[in-house]
CSV table of C-alpha atoms and ligand atoms in Angstrom, one decimal:
chain,number,residue,atom,x,y,z
W,1,UNK,CA,-0.1,0.0,0.1
W,2,UNK,CA,1.7,3.1,-1.0
W,3,UNK,CA,1.7,6.4,1.0
W,4,UNK,CA,-0.9,9.0,0.1
W,5,UNK,CA,0.9,11.8,-1.7
W,6,UNK,CA,-0.5,15.7,-1.1
W,7,UNK,CA,0.8,18.7,-2.9
W,8,UNK,CA,3.0,20.5,-0.5
W,9,UNK,CA,1.0,23.5,-0.8
W,10,UNK,CA,2.4,25.5,2.1
W,11,UNK,CA,6.3,25.9,3.3
W,12,UNK,CA,7.1,26.0,6.8
W,13,UNK,CA,7.2,29.7,7.1
W,14,UNK,CA,3.6,29.8,5.9
W,15,UNK,CA,2.5,27.3,8.4
W,16,UNK,CA,4.3,28.9,11.2
W,17,UNK,CA,2.4,32.0,10.4
W,18,UNK,CA,-0.9,30.3,10.2
W,19,UNK,CA,-0.1,28.9,13.8
W,20,UNK,CA,0.7,32.4,15.2
W,21,UNK,CA,-2.9,33.8,13.8
W,22,UNK,CA,-4.7,35.7,16.3
W,23,UNK,CA,-8.0,37.5,16.2
W,24,UNK,CA,-9.6,38.4,12.7
W,25,UNK,CA,-6.8,36.1,11.2
W,26,UNK,CA,-7.4,33.3,13.4
W,27,UNK,CA,-11.1,33.3,12.8
W,28,UNK,CA,-10.5,33.6,9.0
W,29,UNK,CA,-8.5,30.3,9.3
W,30,UNK,CA,-11.1,28.7,11.4
W,31,UNK,CA,-13.7,29.4,8.4
W,32,UNK,CA,-11.5,28.5,5.8
W,33,UNK,CA,-11.0,25.3,7.6
W,34,UNK,CA,-14.5,24.3,7.9
W,35,UNK,CA,-15.2,25.3,4.5
W,36,UNK,CA,-12.4,22.8,3.3
W,37,UNK,CA,-13.8,20.1,5.3
W,38,UNK,CA,-17.4,20.6,4.1
W,39,UNK,CA,-16.3,20.7,0.6
W,40,UNK,CA,-13.9,18.0,0.6
W,41,UNK,CA,-15.9,15.8,3.0
W,42,UNK,CA,-19.4,16.7,4.4
W,43,UNK,CA,-20.7,17.7,7.7
W,44,UNK,CA,-20.7,14.1,9.0
W,45,UNK,CA,-19.2,13.0,12.3
W,46,UNK,CA,-17.9,9.6,12.8
W,47,UNK,CA,-17.9,7.7,15.9
W,48,UNK,CA,-15.4,5.0,17.4
W,49,UNK,CA,-16.9,3.7,20.4
W,50,UNK,CA,-13.8,3.6,22.8
W,51,UNK,CA,-13.2,0.7,24.8
W,52,UNK,CA,-10.2,1.4,27.4
W,53,UNK,CA,-9.1,-2.1,27.5
W,54,UNK,CA,-6.6,-2.2,30.2
W,55,UNK,CA,-4.4,0.5,32.5
W,56,UNK,CA,-1.5,-2.0,32.6
W,57,UNK,CA,1.5,-0.5,30.9
W,58,UNK,CA,5.1,-1.6,30.5
W,59,UNK,CA,6.4,1.5,29.3
W,60,UNK,CA,7.3,4.7,31.3
W,61,UNK,CA,6.4,7.8,29.0
W,62,UNK,CA,7.3,10.9,31.1
W,63,UNK,CA,3.9,12.7,30.6
W,64,UNK,CA,1.5,9.5,30.9
W,65,UNK,CA,-0.3,8.5,34.3
W,66,UNK,CA,-0.3,5.0,33.2
W,67,UNK,CA,3.2,4.9,33.0
W,68,UNK,CA,4.9,1.8,34.9
W,69,UNK,CA,6.6,4.1,37.4
W,70,UNK,CA,3.3,5.3,38.6
W,71,UNK,CA,2.9,3.3,41.7
W,72,UNK,CA,-0.3,5.1,42.6
W,73,UNK,CA,-2.4,4.2,39.6
W,74,UNK,CA,-4.7,1.2,40.0
W,75,UNK,CA,-4.2,-1.4,37.1
W,76,UNK,CA,-7.2,-3.3,35.7
W,77,UNK,CA,-7.8,-5.4,32.5
W,78,UNK,CA,-11.2,-5.7,31.3
W,79,UNK,CA,-12.8,-9.4,31.1
W,80,UNK,CA,-13.5,-10.6,27.7
W,81,UNK,CA,-17.2,-10.7,28.5
W,82,UNK,CA,-16.9,-7.1,29.4
W,83,UNK,CA,-15.0,-6.2,26.2
W,84,UNK,CA,-17.7,-8.0,24.2
W,85,UNK,CA,-20.6,-6.1,26.1
W,86,UNK,CA,-19.0,-3.0,25.1
W,87,UNK,CA,-19.2,-4.0,21.4
W,88,UNK,CA,-22.9,-5.1,21.7
W,89,UNK,CA,-23.6,-1.7,23.2
W,90,UNK,CA,-21.8,-0.2,20.1
W,91,UNK,CA,-24.2,-2.1,18.1
W,92,UNK,CA,-27.4,-1.0,20.0
W,93,UNK,CA,-26.2,2.6,20.0
W,94,UNK,CA,-25.6,2.1,16.1
W,95,UNK,CA,-22.0,3.1,16.3
W,96,UNK,CA,-20.4,1.9,13.3
W,97,UNK,CA,-16.9,1.3,14.9
W,98,UNK,CA,-15.1,0.6,18.2
W,99,UNK,CA,-11.5,1.5,19.0
W,100,UNK,CA,-9.7,-0.5,21.6
W,101,UNK,CA,-7.1,1.3,23.4
W,102,UNK,CA,-5.0,0.3,26.3
W,103,UNK,CA,-1.3,0.4,27.9
W,104,UNK,CA,1.5,-1.3,25.8
W,105,UNK,CA,2.3,-4.9,26.4
W,106,UNK,CA,4.1,-7.1,24.2
W,107,UNK,CA,3.9,-10.6,26.0
W,108,UNK,CA,2.2,-13.3,23.8
W,109,UNK,CA,-0.7,-13.7,26.4
W,110,UNK,CA,-1.7,-10.0,25.6
W,111,UNK,CA,-1.0,-9.9,22.0
W,112,UNK,CA,-3.1,-13.3,21.4
W,113,UNK,CA,-6.0,-12.0,23.6
W,114,UNK,CA,-6.3,-8.9,21.4
W,115,UNK,CA,-6.4,-11.0,18.4
W,116,UNK,CA,-9.1,-13.0,19.9
W,117,UNK,CA,-11.1,-10.0,21.0
W,118,UNK,CA,-11.0,-8.5,17.6
W,119,UNK,CA,-12.4,-11.9,16.0
W,120,UNK,CA,-15.1,-12.3,18.5
W,121,UNK,CA,-16.2,-8.8,18.0
W,122,UNK,CA,-16.2,-9.2,14.2
W,123,UNK,CA,-18.1,-12.4,14.9
W,124,UNK,CA,-20.8,-11.0,17.3
W,125,UNK,CA,-21.3,-8.2,14.9
W,126,UNK,CA,-21.6,-10.3,11.8
W,127,UNK,CA,-18.4,-8.5,10.4
W,128,UNK,CA,-20.3,-5.0,10.7
W,129,UNK,CA,-18.6,-3.2,13.5
W,130,UNK,CA,-15.3,-1.6,11.9
W,131,UNK,CA,-12.4,-2.2,14.8
W,132,UNK,CA,-9.6,0.4,15.5
W,133,UNK,CA,-6.6,-0.6,17.5
W,134,UNK,CA,-4.3,1.7,19.7
W,135,UNK,CA,-2.3,-0.7,21.7
W,136,UNK,CA,1.2,0.8,21.1
W,137,UNK,CA,4.3,-0.4,19.6
W,138,UNK,CA,4.3,-4.1,18.5
W,139,UNK,CA,6.4,-6.2,16.0
W,140,UNK,CA,5.4,-6.4,12.4
W,141,UNK,CA,4.1,-9.9,12.8
W,142,UNK,CA,2.0,-9.1,15.6
W,143,UNK,CA,0.5,-5.9,13.8
W,144,UNK,CA,-0.1,-8.5,10.9
W,145,UNK,CA,-1.8,-11.0,13.0
W,146,UNK,CA,-3.9,-8.4,14.5
W,147,UNK,CA,-4.9,-7.0,11.0
W,148,UNK,CA,-5.5,-10.9,9.8
W,149,UNK,CA,-7.9,-11.0,12.8
W,150,UNK,CA,-10.3,-8.1,11.4
W,151,UNK,CA,-8.8,-4.9,12.6
W,152,UNK,CA,-8.5,-2.3,10.1
W,153,UNK,CA,-7.4,1.0,11.5
W,154,UNK,CA,-4.5,1.7,14.0
W,155,UNK,CA,-3.6,4.6,16.0
W,156,UNK,CA,-0.1,5.3,17.2
W,157,UNK,CA,0.9,8.9,17.8
W,158,UNK,CA,4.5,9.8,17.0
W,159,UNK,CA,3.8,12.4,20.2
W,160,UNK,CA,6.4,14.8,18.7
W,161,UNK,CA,8.2,14.5,15.3
W,162,UNK,CA,11.3,16.1,16.5
W,163,UNK,CA,13.6,13.6,17.8
W,164,UNK,CA,15.3,15.6,20.6
W,165,UNK,CA,11.9,16.8,21.9
W,166,UNK,CA,10.7,13.2,21.7
W,167,UNK,CA,13.5,12.5,24.2
W,168,UNK,CA,12.8,15.3,26.6
W,169,UNK,CA,9.3,13.4,27.0
W,170,UNK,CA,10.3,9.8,26.9
W,171,UNK,CA,13.2,7.9,28.9
W,172,UNK,CA,16.0,7.6,26.7
W,173,UNK,CA,16.6,4.0,26.5
W,174,UNK,CA,15.8,1.0,23.9
W,175,UNK,CA,12.2,0.6,25.3
W,176,UNK,CA,11.3,4.1,24.1
W,177,UNK,CA,13.2,4.4,20.7
W,178,UNK,CA,12.2,7.1,18.3
W,179,UNK,CA,13.3,5.0,15.4
W,180,UNK,CA,11.4,2.2,16.5
W,181,UNK,CA,8.3,4.4,16.7
W,182,UNK,CA,8.8,5.4,13.4
W,183,UNK,CA,9.2,2.1,12.1
W,184,UNK,CA,6.1,1.1,13.6
W,185,UNK,CA,4.1,3.4,11.9
W,186,UNK,CA,5.9,2.5,8.4
W,187,UNK,CA,4.8,-1.2,9.1
W,188,UNK,CA,1.3,-0.3,9.8
W,189,UNK,CA,0.9,1.5,6.5
W,190,UNK,CA,2.8,-1.4,4.9
W,191,UNK,CA,0.5,-4.2,6.0
W,192,UNK,CA,-2.7,-1.9,5.0
W,193,UNK,CA,-4.0,-0.5,8.1
W,194,UNK,CA,-5.9,3.0,7.6
W,195,UNK,CA,-2.9,4.3,9.9
W,196,UNK,CA,-3.2,7.3,12.2
W,197,UNK,CA,-0.8,9.2,14.1
W,198,UNK,CA,-0.5,12.4,16.0
W,199,UNK,CA,0.9,14.6,18.4
W,200,UNK,CA,0.2,16.5,21.9
W,201,UNK,CA,0.1,20.3,22.0
W,202,UNK,CA,1.7,22.3,24.5
W,203,UNK,CA,4.3,20.1,25.6
W,204,UNK,CA,7.3,21.5,27.8
W,205,UNK,CA,10.0,22.7,25.4
W,206,UNK,CA,8.0,22.5,22.1
W,207,UNK,CA,7.9,25.5,20.0
W,208,UNK,CA,5.7,26.5,17.3
W,209,UNK,CA,8.4,25.4,14.5
W,210,UNK,CA,8.3,22.0,16.1
W,211,UNK,CA,4.6,22.0,15.7
W,212,UNK,CA,4.4,23.1,12.1
W,213,UNK,CA,7.4,20.4,11.3
W,214,UNK,CA,4.8,17.9,13.2
W,215,UNK,CA,2.2,18.7,10.4
W,216,UNK,CA,4.6,18.3,7.6
W,217,UNK,CA,5.6,15.1,9.1
W,218,UNK,CA,1.9,14.0,8.6
W,219,UNK,CA,2.1,15.2,5.3
W,220,UNK,CA,5.3,13.6,4.3
W,221,UNK,CA,4.2,10.3,5.9
W,222,UNK,CA,0.8,10.5,4.0
W,223,UNK,CA,-1.2,9.2,6.8
W,224,UNK,CA,-5.1,8.6,6.6
W,225,UNK,CA,-6.0,9.9,10.0
W,226,UNK,CA,-4.7,12.1,12.6
W,227,UNK,CA,-5.3,12.6,16.4
W,228,UNK,CA,-3.7,15.7,17.9
W,229,UNK,CA,-4.9,17.0,21.7
W,230,UNK,CA,-3.8,19.2,24.1
W,231,UNK,CA,-1.0,18.0,26.7
W,232,UNK,CA,-2.5,17.8,30.2
W,233,UNK,CA,-0.2,17.6,32.9
W,234,UNK,CA,-0.7,14.6,35.5
W,235,UNK,CA,0.6,15.0,39.1
W,236,UNK,CA,2.0,11.5,39.1
W,237,UNK,CA,4.5,12.1,36.3
W,238,UNK,CA,7.9,13.6,35.6
W,239,UNK,CA,6.6,16.3,33.3
W,240,UNK,CA,4.2,17.6,36.1
W,241,UNK,CA,7.2,19.7,37.1
W,242,UNK,CA,7.0,22.0,33.9
W,243,UNK,CA,3.3,22.7,34.6
W,244,UNK,CA,4.1,26.4,35.1
W,245,UNK,CA,6.1,26.8,32.0
W,246,UNK,CA,3.8,25.5,29.6
W,247,UNK,CA,1.3,27.2,27.7
W,248,UNK,CA,-2.1,28.2,29.6
W,249,UNK,CA,-5.2,25.8,29.4
W,250,UNK,CA,-6.5,28.4,27.1
W,251,UNK,CA,-3.5,28.8,24.7
W,252,UNK,CA,-3.0,25.0,24.5
W,253,UNK,CA,-6.7,24.6,23.6
W,254,UNK,CA,-6.5,27.4,21.0
W,255,UNK,CA,-3.1,26.1,19.6
W,256,UNK,CA,-5.0,22.7,19.3
W,257,UNK,CA,-7.7,24.4,17.2
W,258,UNK,CA,-5.3,26.0,14.9
W,259,UNK,CA,-3.5,22.8,14.3
W,260,UNK,CA,-6.3,21.1,13.3
W,261,UNK,CA,-7.6,23.8,11.0
W,262,UNK,CA,-4.4,24.2,9.4
W,263,UNK,CA,-3.8,20.4,8.9
W,264,UNK,CA,-7.3,20.3,7.1
W,265,UNK,CA,-6.2,22.9,4.7
W,266,UNK,CA,-2.9,20.8,4.3
W,267,UNK,CA,-5.0,17.4,4.1
W,268,UNK,CA,-8.6,18.1,3.2
W,269,UNK,CA,-9.5,14.4,3.0
W,270,UNK,CA,-8.1,12.7,6.1
W,271,UNK,CA,-10.0,11.6,9.0
W,272,UNK,CA,-9.2,13.9,12.0
W,273,UNK,CA,-10.5,12.9,15.7
W,274,UNK,CA,-11.3,15.5,18.1
W,275,UNK,CA,-9.5,14.3,21.4
W,276,UNK,CA,-11.3,13.8,24.6
W,277,UNK,CA,-8.7,15.9,25.9
W,278,UNK,CA,-10.3,18.9,24.5
W,279,UNK,CA,-13.2,18.2,26.2
W,280,UNK,CA,-11.5,17.8,29.7
W,281,UNK,CA,-9.8,21.6,29.1
W,282,UNK,CA,-13.2,23.0,27.9
W,283,UNK,CA,-16.9,22.0,27.8
W,284,UNK,CA,-17.2,22.9,24.2
W,285,UNK,CA,-13.7,21.6,23.7
W,286,UNK,CA,-15.0,18.8,21.5
W,287,UNK,CA,-17.5,21.1,19.3
W,288,UNK,CA,-14.7,23.7,18.9
W,289,UNK,CA,-12.5,21.1,17.3
W,290,UNK,CA,-15.1,19.7,15.1
W,291,UNK,CA,-15.7,23.3,13.8
W,292,UNK,CA,-11.8,23.8,13.3
W,293,UNK,CA,-11.9,20.7,10.8
W,294,UNK,CA,-12.1,17.4,12.9
W,295,UNK,CA,-14.6,15.0,11.7
W,296,UNK,CA,-14.5,12.0,14.1
W,297,UNK,CA,-15.2,11.6,17.9
W,298,UNK,CA,-14.8,9.0,20.4
W,299,UNK,CA,-17.3,8.5,22.9
W,300,UNK,CA,-16.3,6.3,25.8
W,301,UNK,CA,-18.0,2.7,26.2
W,302,UNK,CA,-15.7,1.6,29.0
W,303,UNK,CA,-17.7,0.6,32.1
W,304,UNK,CA,-17.8,3.4,34.5
W,305,UNK,CA,-16.3,1.2,37.2
W,306,UNK,CA,-13.3,1.4,35.3
W,307,UNK,CA,-13.0,5.0,34.0
W,308,UNK,CA,-11.4,6.4,37.1
W,309,UNK,CA,-8.4,4.1,36.6
W,310,UNK,CA,-7.8,4.9,33.0
W,311,UNK,CA,-6.3,8.0,33.8
W,312,UNK,CA,-3.8,9.0,31.0
W,313,UNK,CA,-4.2,12.5,32.4
W,314,UNK,CA,-6.3,13.8,35.2
W,315,UNK,CA,-9.7,14.9,35.2
W,316,UNK,CA,-11.0,13.0,32.3
W,317,UNK,CA,-14.5,14.4,31.4
W,318,UNK,CA,-17.6,12.0,31.6
W,319,UNK,CA,-16.0,9.4,34.1
W,320,UNK,CA,-19.4,8.7,35.1
W,321,UNK,CA,-21.3,9.0,31.9
W,322,UNK,CA,-23.1,5.8,31.0
W,323,UNK,CA,-22.6,5.1,27.3
W,324,UNK,CA,-26.3,5.8,26.2
W,325,UNK,CA,-26.1,9.2,27.9
W,326,UNK,CA,-22.8,10.1,26.3
W,327,UNK,CA,-24.3,9.3,23.0
W,328,UNK,CA,-27.3,11.5,23.4
W,329,UNK,CA,-25.3,14.4,24.7
W,330,UNK,CA,-23.0,14.2,21.5
W,331,UNK,CA,-26.0,14.2,19.2
W,332,UNK,CA,-27.2,17.5,20.9
W,333,UNK,CA,-23.6,19.1,20.7
W,334,UNK,CA,-23.1,18.3,16.9
W,335,UNK,CA,-26.6,19.5,15.9
W,336,UNK,CA,-25.9,22.7,17.8
W,337,UNK,CA,-23.0,23.4,15.2
W,338,UNK,CA,-24.7,22.1,12.3
W,339,UNK,CA,-23.2,18.8,12.2
W,340,UNK,CA,-24.6,15.3,11.8
W,341,UNK,CA,-23.5,11.9,13.3
W,342,UNK,CA,-23.5,9.3,11.0
W,343,UNK,CA,-24.5,6.0,12.5
W,344,UNK,CA,-23.8,2.5,11.5
W,345,UNK,CA,-21.1,3.6,9.1
W,346,UNK,CA,-17.2,2.5,9.3
W,347,UNK,CA,-16.6,6.1,8.2
W,348,UNK,CA,-13.5,5.0,6.7
W,349,UNK,CA,-10.8,7.9,5.6
W,350,UNK,CA,-11.6,9.3,2.2
W,351,UNK,CA,-8.0,10.1,1.6
W,352,UNK,CA,-7.1,6.2,2.5
W,353,UNK,CA,-10.1,5.0,0.1
W,354,UNK,CA,-9.0,7.1,-2.7
W,355,UNK,CA,-5.4,6.0,-2.3
W,356,UNK,CA,-6.5,2.4,-2.3
W,357,UNK,CA,-8.5,2.7,-5.5
W,358,UNK,CA,-5.7,4.2,-7.2
W,359,UNK,CA,-3.3,1.6,-6.2
W,360,UNK,CA,-5.3,-1.3,-7.3
J,401,SAH,N1,-0.4,3.0,25.1
J,401,SAH,C1,-0.7,3.5,23.7
J,401,SAH,C2,-2.3,4.1,23.6
J,401,SAH,C3,-3.0,4.5,24.9
J,401,SAH,S1,-2.3,6.4,25.2
J,401,SAH,C4,0.2,4.4,23.1
J,401,SAH,O1,0.8,5.1,23.9
J,401,SAH,O2,0.1,4.6,21.9
J,401,SAH,C5,-2.8,7.3,24.1
J,401,SAH,C6,-2.5,8.8,23.8
J,401,SAH,O3,-2.9,9.5,25.1
J,401,SAH,C7,-0.9,8.8,23.6
J,401,SAH,O4,-0.5,8.6,22.3
J,401,SAH,C8,-0.7,10.4,24.2
J,401,SAH,O5,-0.3,11.1,23.1
J,401,SAH,C9,-1.9,10.5,25.0
J,401,SAH,N2,-1.6,11.2,26.3
J,401,SAH,C10,-0.7,10.5,27.1
J,401,SAH,N3,-0.6,11.1,28.4
J,401,SAH,C11,-1.3,12.2,28.0
J,401,SAH,C12,-1.3,13.6,28.9
J,401,SAH,N4,-0.7,13.8,30.0
J,401,SAH,N5,-2.0,14.6,28.2
J,401,SAH,C13,-2.5,14.5,27.0
J,401,SAH,N6,-2.5,13.4,26.2
J,401,SAH,C14,-1.7,12.3,26.6
J,402,SF4,FE1,1.8,3.5,28.3
J,402,SF4,FE2,0.7,4.7,26.2
J,402,SF4,FE3,0.9,6.0,28.5
J,402,SF4,FE4,3.3,5.6,27.2
J,402,SF4,S1,1.4,6.9,26.5
J,402,SF4,S2,2.9,5.1,29.3
J,402,SF4,S3,2.7,3.5,26.4
J,402,SF4,S4,-0.2,4.1,27.9
C-alpha cells in the first residue's frame, strides 16, 4: 500500500504564520478550514466507541498517568465478557465502529488476547463493526496477526516528530526508541491499516516550529488519520514539574484548534479526531475541534467502574457518564453546530480509500 501523496501547498514559514494567527486572522483560518472540510468531505461526524481495555503498561512515557513508574495508579484489565458487552452496546447505539485502546504490553498472552477479542467482535457483529486498535508498539508480525483477525485501523501517535523533543518526553532507552516508533508507523502502513498518528500540543520545550514540522511530518508520511490533542500535566508523572512553564489551558486549546485547522487545509480528506482531552479542558472543546476541521469523535464505552483508573491525564470528562447518556449528549452538541452524526457506518478515511483505488 503506497503512502498517500499531497501537494506541498504550504511551506514551513507559511504554516508557522498560520499557527501564530490571532484575532481576525485566526477567525478567518477557522472559517477556511471548516469550508475546506465541508467541500472535500461533508458535515458528517463519525463515531468510534472507545473501549479502554487495560491500564497495565510496560512503558514509562514521562507524560502519562499509566506509566509503569506510577505506583499510585490502579491497574485493571477488562474481562473478555466486558469487552464484548461494550461491542454489543456499540451495536445497540448504532456506532459503526469501536476502538480498543490500552497500555502497551508485548507478551504473547496479551497479543493473542487482542487477536481473539478482535475476532470475537467481528463475529458477534457479523462483520459489521469496524475495529480500530491503539495498543502501542508491536512487532510487524503482531500487527499482521491483528490485521488478519479483522482490525483495519490503527492509531499510534508519534507524540513529537522532533527527535530531540521526543527524548525530552520519553526516557532515553531502548524501550522508548524514536526510530522504533517511526518503523512501527511504516509497518502499519505497509500492512494496509488505515494508519493514524498524531502529537500532543503544548508540551514543555515544544516550539511553534516543532508543531509546524509535526504537520509537515503527517503530510510527508501520507497518513490516513490524525489525532492531536492538548497536553494535560498529570501529577504522578515527571513532566508535572513543568506545569508552570507550559502554555495556559486556553492557549493549549487554541493552539490545538489552529493545528487542526491548518492540517485540514494541508490534508483535506483525512480523518481527524477531536481528542477527548479537548473536552477535559473546555466544555465546548469537542465541538470547537469539529468546527476547526475534525470529523471523528470517540465516545467512551468503557464500564464506568474502570474509567477512573484509565487516567492517562487527570480529570477526564464524563467518567461517570454511561455510554447511552454520552451518545445523546453528543447528538445535541453536534446538531448545535450544524453537524450530523453518521450512525451504522465505518466512516473510513476518504484519503485512504482514494489511494487504495488508485493502487488497485
Ligand atoms: N499505549 C498506547 C495507547 C494509549 S495512550 C500508546 O501510547 O500509543 C494514548 C495517547 O494518550 C498517547 O498517544 C498520548 O498522546 C496521549 N496522552 C498520554 N498522556 C497524556 C497527557 N498527559 N496529556 C494528553 N495526552 C496524553
Ligand atoms: Fe503506556 Fe501509552 Fe501511556 Fe506511554 S502513552 S505510558 S505507552 S499508555
